């Protein structure tokens, strides 16, 4: 989270804008919270340039919840195409079998989730309800640098993307998307808020067993207040949206400015990895994530020494996911270039000492 946002939230913790109450003390149906919610939605729409024919929903249940909620709402119990590129899309594929007929259209499992088959090679179904992919695989460090044009690939299905771990780090091409979902906790705010951005025409087709609180039509018709929304999460996310909108990089602002910074951060880190004898990133270059950078030490016996030294240098949370091993640097929006520079200096020093 941006430090500025955390400070703002702390300052207003006991008294939001002179109202005499903190956000956690407000009724979600009062005019104060109504204003917070409406502003957060409008700011997110502006930030991600969400077209008018998409609804922005603030929900709960996280990315894993959406693995069930999306098929409950969109599958009509029919065939759903899955493009499996790593741990998160593999989970989505598995969960969907409870509600729909998942079809594995493509998988990169045999590359160990390090390369992705070209979209032209995907075995898309003729009449899928939707096509699911994870646009940034957080654990494996794989990112779609552009979203596939499904119509050009012969599919009439809408594209569903799980953008949990790179939301607001780059623009979204909404002409290629039917629905995008993501937990807020990686790039936007505290855990507990799930963002769903869905094209109008995809609402209203939920299976009868879909819980009312998870029915997109119901949530949309009630302005994300069918049940009590995660008010604190929405408030802090709203502060982050305003922070993001105010960011500038040359003539660019908002997400376009963040994208430039994220490219610079990722280039610096991958450059350091590629030019070293000790570190290696196994992901095919065209698919490397700007947000999550897994890397291994060629000599794995030094992993713990690397992590211990990093901690001493104030560099935390670098241990890789157990399924990939090694290290992982998650360089989300709020991580400044200086943070990546500090990591790269430490990596060079560690390599020099252990060469
Ligand atoms: C973290 C993450 C999730 C998990 O979401 P929860 O909020 O824990 O349910 C899902 N998808 C991706 C891509 C993630 O990075």
Coordinates of C-alpha atoms and ligand atoms in Angstrom, one line a residue:
X1 CA 0.0 0.0 0.0
X2 CA 1.2 3.5 -0.7
X3 CA 2.4 5.0 2.6
X4 CA 0.5 8.2 1.9
X5 CA -2.7 6.3 1.8
X6 CA -2.0 4.5 5.0
X7 CA -1.3 7.8 6.7
X8 CA -4.5 9.3 5.4
X9 CA -6.5 6.3 6.7
X10 CA -4.8 6.5 10.1
X11 CA -5.5 10.2 10.4
X12 CA -9.2 9.7 9.6
X13 CA -9.5 6.5 11.7
X14 CA -11.5 8.2 14.5
X15 CA -13.2 11.0 12.5
X16 CA -13.9 10.9 8.8
X17 CA -14.0 14.4 7.4
X18 CA -15.4 16.0 10.5
X19 CA -18.4 13.7 10.6
X20 CA -17.6 12.7 14.2
X21 CA -17.3 9.0 13.3
X22 CA -14.7 6.7 11.8
X23 CA -15.7 4.7 8.7
X24 CA -15.9 1.6 10.7
X25 CA -18.6 3.2 12.9
X26 CA -20.8 4.4 10.1
X27 CA -24.0 2.7 8.9
X28 CA -23.4 1.5 5.4
X29 CA -26.7 2.9 4.5
X30 CA -25.9 6.4 5.8
X31 CA -25.1 9.4 3.5
X32 CA -21.5 9.4 4.5
X33 CA -20.7 5.9 3.4
X34 CA -23.0 6.3 0.4
X35 CA -20.6 9.1 -0.7
X36 CA -17.5 7.0 0.0
X37 CA -18.9 4.1 -2.1
X38 CA -20.1 6.3 -5.0
X39 CA -16.7 8.1 -5.2
X40 CA -14.8 4.9 -5.0
X41 CA -16.8 3.5 -7.9
X42 CA -16.5 6.6 -10.0
X43 CA -12.8 6.9 -9.3
X44 CA -12.2 3.3 -10.3
X45 CA -14.2 3.8 -13.5
X46 CA -12.0 6.8 -14.4
X47 CA -8.8 5.1 -13.3
X48 CA -9.3 2.0 -15.5
X49 CA -11.3 3.8 -18.2
X50 CA -14.2 1.3 -17.7
X51 CA -16.8 1.9 -20.4
X52 CA -20.4 2.8 -19.5
X53 CA -21.8 -0.6 -20.5
X54 CA -19.8 -2.3 -17.7
X55 CA -20.9 -2.5 -14.1
X56 CA -18.4 -2.1 -11.2
X57 CA -19.3 -4.4 -8.3
X58 CA -17.8 -4.4 -4.8
X59 CA -18.1 -7.9 -3.5
X60 CA -16.5 -10.3 -0.9
X61 CA -15.2 -13.8 -1.2
X62 CA -11.8 -13.0 -2.9
X63 CA -10.4 -14.4 -6.0
X64 CA -11.1 -18.0 -4.9
X65 CA -14.7 -17.1 -4.2
X66 CA -15.0 -15.8 -7.8
X67 CA -13.7 -19.2 -9.0
X68 CA -17.2 -20.4 -8.0
X69 CA -19.2 -17.2 -8.4
X70 CA -18.2 -16.7 -12.0
X71 CA -19.4 -20.1 -13.2
X72 CA -22.5 -19.8 -11.1
X73 CA -23.3 -16.5 -12.9
X74 CA -22.0 -17.0 -16.4
X75 CA -21.7 -20.7 -17.3
X76 CA -25.4 -21.6 -17.6
X77 CA -24.1 -25.0 -16.6
X78 CA -22.4 -25.4 -20.0
X79 CA -18.9 -25.6 -21.4
X80 CA -16.3 -23.2 -20.2
X81 CA -12.9 -22.9 -21.8
X82 CA -9.9 -22.6 -19.5
X83 CA -6.4 -21.5 -20.3
X84 CA -4.2 -22.8 -17.6
X85 CA -0.9 -20.9 -17.2
X86 CA -0.1 -21.4 -13.6
X87 CA -1.3 -22.1 -10.0
X88 CA -4.2 -19.7 -10.0
X89 CA -5.8 -20.6 -13.3
X90 CA -5.3 -24.3 -12.4
X91 CA -7.4 -23.6 -9.3
X92 CA -10.1 -21.8 -11.2
X93 CA -10.3 -24.7 -13.7
X94 CA -10.7 -27.3 -10.9
X95 CA -13.4 -25.3 -9.0
X96 CA -15.5 -24.7 -12.1
X97 CA -16.2 -28.4 -12.4
X98 CA -18.7 -28.1 -9.5
X99 CA -20.9 -25.8 -11.6
X100 CA -20.1 -26.2 -15.2
X101 CA -18.2 -28.3 -17.8
X102 CA -14.7 -27.0 -17.8
X103 CA -12.7 -27.7 -21.0
X104 CA -8.9 -27.4 -20.9
X105 CA -8.3 -25.3 -24.0
X106 CA -4.6 -24.8 -23.3
X107 CA -2.1 -25.5 -20.6
X108 CA 1.5 -24.7 -20.0
X109 CA 1.9 -27.4 -17.3
X110 CA 4.5 -29.4 -19.4
X111 CA 6.8 -26.3 -19.5
X112 CA 6.5 -26.2 -15.7
X113 CA 4.4 -23.0 -16.1
X114 CA 7.2 -21.1 -17.7
X115 CA 6.0 -20.6 -21.2
X116 CA 2.5 -20.1 -22.7
X117 CA 1.2 -21.7 -26.0
X118 CA 0.4 -19.1 -28.6
X119 CA -3.3 -18.2 -28.6
X120 CA -3.6 -19.5 -32.2
X121 CA -2.9 -23.0 -30.7
X122 CA -5.6 -22.9 -28.1
X123 CA -8.3 -25.5 -28.5
X124 CA -11.2 -23.2 -28.0
X125 CA -14.7 -24.7 -27.9
X126 CA -17.4 -23.8 -30.4
X127 CA -20.0 -22.7 -27.9
X128 CA -18.3 -22.0 -24.6
X129 CA -20.2 -19.8 -22.1
X130 CA -16.9 -18.0 -21.5
X131 CA -13.1 -18.3 -21.7
X132 CA -11.2 -18.0 -18.4
X133 CA -7.6 -16.9 -18.0
X134 CA -5.5 -15.4 -15.3
X135 CA -3.9 -12.3 -16.7
X136 CA -1.1 -12.3 -14.1
X137 CA 0.0 -15.6 -12.5
X138 CA 1.2 -14.3 -9.1
X139 CA 3.1 -17.4 -8.1
X140 CA 4.7 -18.4 -11.4
X141 CA 5.4 -14.8 -12.6
X142 CA 3.6 -15.0 -15.9
X143 CA 1.7 -12.1 -17.3
X144 CA -0.3 -11.5 -20.5
X145 CA 1.3 -8.5 -22.1
X146 CA -1.8 -8.3 -24.3
X147 CA -5.2 -10.0 -24.0
X148 CA -6.2 -12.4 -26.7
X149 CA -8.8 -11.3 -29.3
X150 CA -11.1 -14.2 -28.9
X151 CA -13.3 -13.2 -31.9
X152 CA -10.2 -13.3 -34.1
X153 CA -9.5 -16.8 -32.8
X154 CA -12.9 -18.0 -33.8
X155 CA -14.6 -17.9 -30.4
X156 CA -17.8 -16.0 -29.7
X157 CA -17.4 -16.4 -25.9
X158 CA -16.7 -13.5 -23.6
X159 CA -13.3 -13.4 -21.9
X160 CA -13.1 -13.6 -18.1
X161 CA -9.8 -12.5 -16.5
X162 CA -8.5 -12.9 -13.0
X163 CA -6.5 -9.7 -12.7
X164 CA -6.1 -9.9 -8.9
X165 CA -2.4 -9.4 -8.8
X166 CA -1.9 -6.7 -11.5
X167 CA -5.1 -4.7 -11.4
X168 CA -4.3 -0.9 -11.8
X169 CA -0.7 -1.6 -12.8
X170 CA -1.4 -1.2 -16.5
X171 CA -4.4 -0.3 -18.7
X172 CA -7.1 -2.9 -19.5
X173 CA -8.3 -3.4 -23.1
X174 CA -12.0 -3.6 -22.3
X175 CA -12.9 -4.3 -25.9
X176 CA -11.5 -7.8 -25.3
X177 CA -13.0 -8.4 -21.8
X178 CA -16.4 -9.6 -20.7
X179 CA -15.6 -9.8 -17.0
X180 CA -12.6 -9.0 -14.8
X181 CA -12.3 -9.9 -11.1
X182 CA -9.7 -9.5 -8.5
X183 CA -9.1 -9.4 -4.8
X184 CA -8.1 -5.9 -3.6
X185 CA -5.3 -7.1 -1.3
X186 CA -2.4 -7.1 -3.7
X187 CA -2.5 -3.8 -5.5
X188 CA -5.4 -1.8 -4.2
X189 CA -6.1 -2.0 -0.5
X190 CA -6.8 -4.2 2.5
X191 CA -8.0 -7.8 2.2
X192 CA -11.7 -8.3 2.2
X193 CA -12.8 -6.5 -0.9
X194 CA -13.3 -8.2 -4.3
X195 CA -13.7 -6.1 -7.4
X196 CA -15.8 -7.4 -10.3
X197 CA -16.2 -5.4 -13.5
X198 CA -18.7 -7.0 -15.8
X199 CA -20.4 -6.2 -19.1
X200 CA -24.1 -5.5 -18.7
X201 CA -25.3 -8.2 -21.1
X202 CA -23.6 -10.9 -19.0
X203 CA -25.8 -10.2 -16.0
X204 CA -29.0 -12.0 -15.3
X205 CA -28.1 -15.6 -16.3
X206 CA -27.2 -17.0 -12.9
X207 CA -27.9 -20.7 -12.1
X208 CA -30.8 -21.2 -9.7
X209 CA -28.5 -22.4 -7.0
X210 CA -26.4 -19.2 -7.1
X211 CA -26.6 -17.6 -3.6
X212 CA -28.4 -14.2 -3.8
X213 CA -25.5 -12.3 -2.3
X214 CA -23.3 -13.6 -5.1
X215 CA -25.7 -13.1 -8.0
X216 CA -24.2 -10.3 -10.1
X217 CA -27.6 -9.0 -11.2
X218 CA -28.8 -8.7 -7.6
X219 CA -25.5 -7.1 -6.5
X220 CA -25.6 -4.6 -9.4
X221 CA -29.3 -3.8 -8.8
X222 CA -28.5 -3.0 -5.2
X223 CA -25.4 -0.8 -5.9
X224 CA -23.2 -3.4 -4.2
X225 CA -25.3 -3.1 -1.0
X226 CA -27.5 -6.1 -1.2
X227 CA -25.7 -7.2 2.0
X228 CA -23.3 -5.1 4.1
X229 CA -20.3 -4.4 1.8
X230 CA -16.7 -4.5 3.2
X231 CA -16.9 -0.8 4.1
X232 CA -13.4 -0.3 5.4
X233 CA -11.9 -2.0 2.4
X234 CA -13.9 0.1 0.0
X235 CA -12.9 3.3 1.9
X236 CA -9.2 2.5 1.8
X237 CA -9.4 1.3 -1.8
X238 CA -11.1 4.6 -2.6
X239 CA -8.1 6.5 -1.1
X240 CA -5.8 4.3 -3.2
X241 CA -7.8 5.2 -6.4
X242 CA -7.4 8.9 -5.7
X243 CA -3.7 8.4 -5.0
X244 CA -3.3 6.5 -8.3
X245 CA -5.3 9.1 -10.3
X246 CA -2.9 11.8 -9.0
X247 CA 0.3 10.0 -10.0
X248 CA 2.2 11.7 -12.9
X249 CA 5.1 10.5 -15.0
X250 CA 6.0 13.1 -17.7
X251 CA 2.8 13.7 -19.7
X252 CA 1.2 10.5 -18.4
X253 CA -1.1 10.1 -15.3
X254 CA -2.9 7.5 -13.4
X255 CA -2.5 3.9 -14.5
X256 CA -0.5 4.9 -17.6
X257 CA 2.0 6.6 -15.3
X258 CA 2.1 3.5 -13.0
X259 CA 2.7 1.4 -16.0
X260 CA 5.8 3.4 -16.9
X261 CA 7.2 3.0 -13.4
X262 CA 6.3 -0.7 -13.3
X263 CA 8.2 -1.2 -16.6
X264 CA 11.2 0.6 -15.2
X265 CA 11.1 -1.5 -12.0
X266 CA 10.8 -4.8 -13.8
X267 CA 13.5 -4.0 -16.4
X268 CA 15.9 -3.2 -13.6
X269 CA 15.2 -6.4 -11.7
X270 CA 15.2 -8.7 -14.7
X271 CA 18.3 -7.0 -16.0
X272 CA 20.1 -7.8 -12.8
X273 CA 19.0 -11.4 -12.8
X274 CA 19.9 -12.0 -16.5
X275 CA 23.3 -10.4 -16.1
X276 CA 24.3 -12.5 -13.1
X277 CA 25.9 -15.9 -12.7
X278 CA 24.0 -16.7 -9.5
X279 CA 20.3 -15.8 -10.2
X280 CA 18.0 -17.2 -12.8
X281 CA 14.4 -16.5 -13.9
X282 CA 13.0 -19.4 -15.9
X283 CA 9.9 -17.7 -17.5
X284 CA 10.0 -17.1 -21.3
X285 CA 10.8 -13.4 -21.8
X286 CA 7.6 -12.5 -23.6
X287 CA 5.6 -13.8 -20.7
X288 CA 7.5 -12.3 -17.8
X289 CA 5.4 -10.6 -15.2
X290 CA 6.1 -7.0 -14.2
X291 CA 4.5 -7.5 -10.8
X292 CA 5.8 -10.8 -9.5
X293 CA 9.4 -11.8 -10.3
X294 CA 10.3 -15.3 -9.2
X295 CA 14.0 -16.1 -9.3
X296 CA 16.2 -19.0 -8.2
X297 CA 19.7 -19.2 -6.9
X298 CA 21.7 -21.6 -9.2
X299 CA 23.2 -22.9 -5.9
X300 CA 20.0 -23.6 -3.9
X301 CA 22.0 -24.4 -0.7
X302 CA 22.4 -20.6 -0.3
X303 CA 18.7 -19.8 -0.2
X304 CA 18.5 -19.4 3.5
X305 CA 21.7 -17.3 3.6
X306 CA 20.2 -15.0 0.9
X307 CA 17.0 -14.6 2.9
X308 CA 18.7 -14.0 6.2
X309 CA 21.0 -11.3 4.6
X310 CA 18.0 -9.7 2.9
X311 CA 16.1 -9.5 6.2
X312 CA 19.1 -7.8 7.8
X313 CA 19.1 -5.3 4.9
X314 CA 15.4 -4.6 5.5
X315 CA 14.2 -6.5 2.5
X316 CA 11.3 -8.7 3.6
X317 CA 8.9 -11.2 2.1
X318 CA 11.3 -12.5 -0.6
X319 CA 10.8 -16.2 0.0
X320 CA 9.3 -17.9 -3.1
X321 CA 6.1 -19.8 -3.1
X322 CA 6.7 -23.4 -2.0
X323 CA 5.5 -24.7 -5.4
X324 CA 8.2 -22.8 -7.3
X325 CA 10.9 -22.5 -4.6
X326 CA 13.7 -19.9 -4.6
X327 CA 12.7 -16.3 -4.2
X328 CA 10.0 -14.0 -5.4
X329 CA 10.0 -10.3 -5.5
X330 CA 6.4 -8.9 -5.7
X331 CA 6.9 -5.3 -6.9
X332 CA 3.4 -4.1 -6.8
X333 CA 2.3 -0.5 -7.6
X334 CA 3.2 0.8 -4.2
X335 CA 6.8 -0.5 -4.3
X336 CA 8.9 2.5 -5.3
X337 CA 11.8 2.2 -7.8
X338 CA 14.1 2.8 -4.8
X339 CA 12.9 -0.4 -3.2
X340 CA 13.9 -2.4 -6.3
X341 CA 17.2 -0.6 -6.5
X342 CA 17.8 -1.6 -2.9
X343 CA 17.0 -5.2 -3.7
X344 CA 19.3 -5.2 -6.8
X345 CA 22.2 -3.7 -4.8
X346 CA 21.7 -6.4 -2.1
X347 CA 21.6 -9.2 -4.8
X348 CA 24.9 -7.9 -6.4
X349 CA 26.6 -7.7 -3.0
X350 CA 25.4 -11.2 -2.1
X351 CA 26.7 -12.6 -5.4
X352 CA 30.1 -10.8 -5.0
X353 CA 30.5 -12.3 -1.5
X354 CA 29.5 -15.7 -2.5
X355 CA 31.2 -16.0 -5.9
Ligands
LIG1 C1 -4.0 -13.9 -4.5 C2 -4.7 -14.3 -5.7 C3 -5.9 -15.0 -5.7 C4 -6.5 -15.4 -4.3 O1 -7.5 -14.6 -3.9 P1 -8.2 -14.7 -2.5 O2 -8.6 -13.3 -2.3 O3 -7.1 -15.2 -1.5 O4 -9.3 -15.6 -2.6 C5 -6.6 -15.4 -6.8 N1 -6.0 -15.1 -8.0 C6 -4.8 -14.5 -8.1 C7 -4.3 -14.3 -9.5 C8 -4.2 -14.1 -7.0 O5 -3.0 -13.5 -7.1

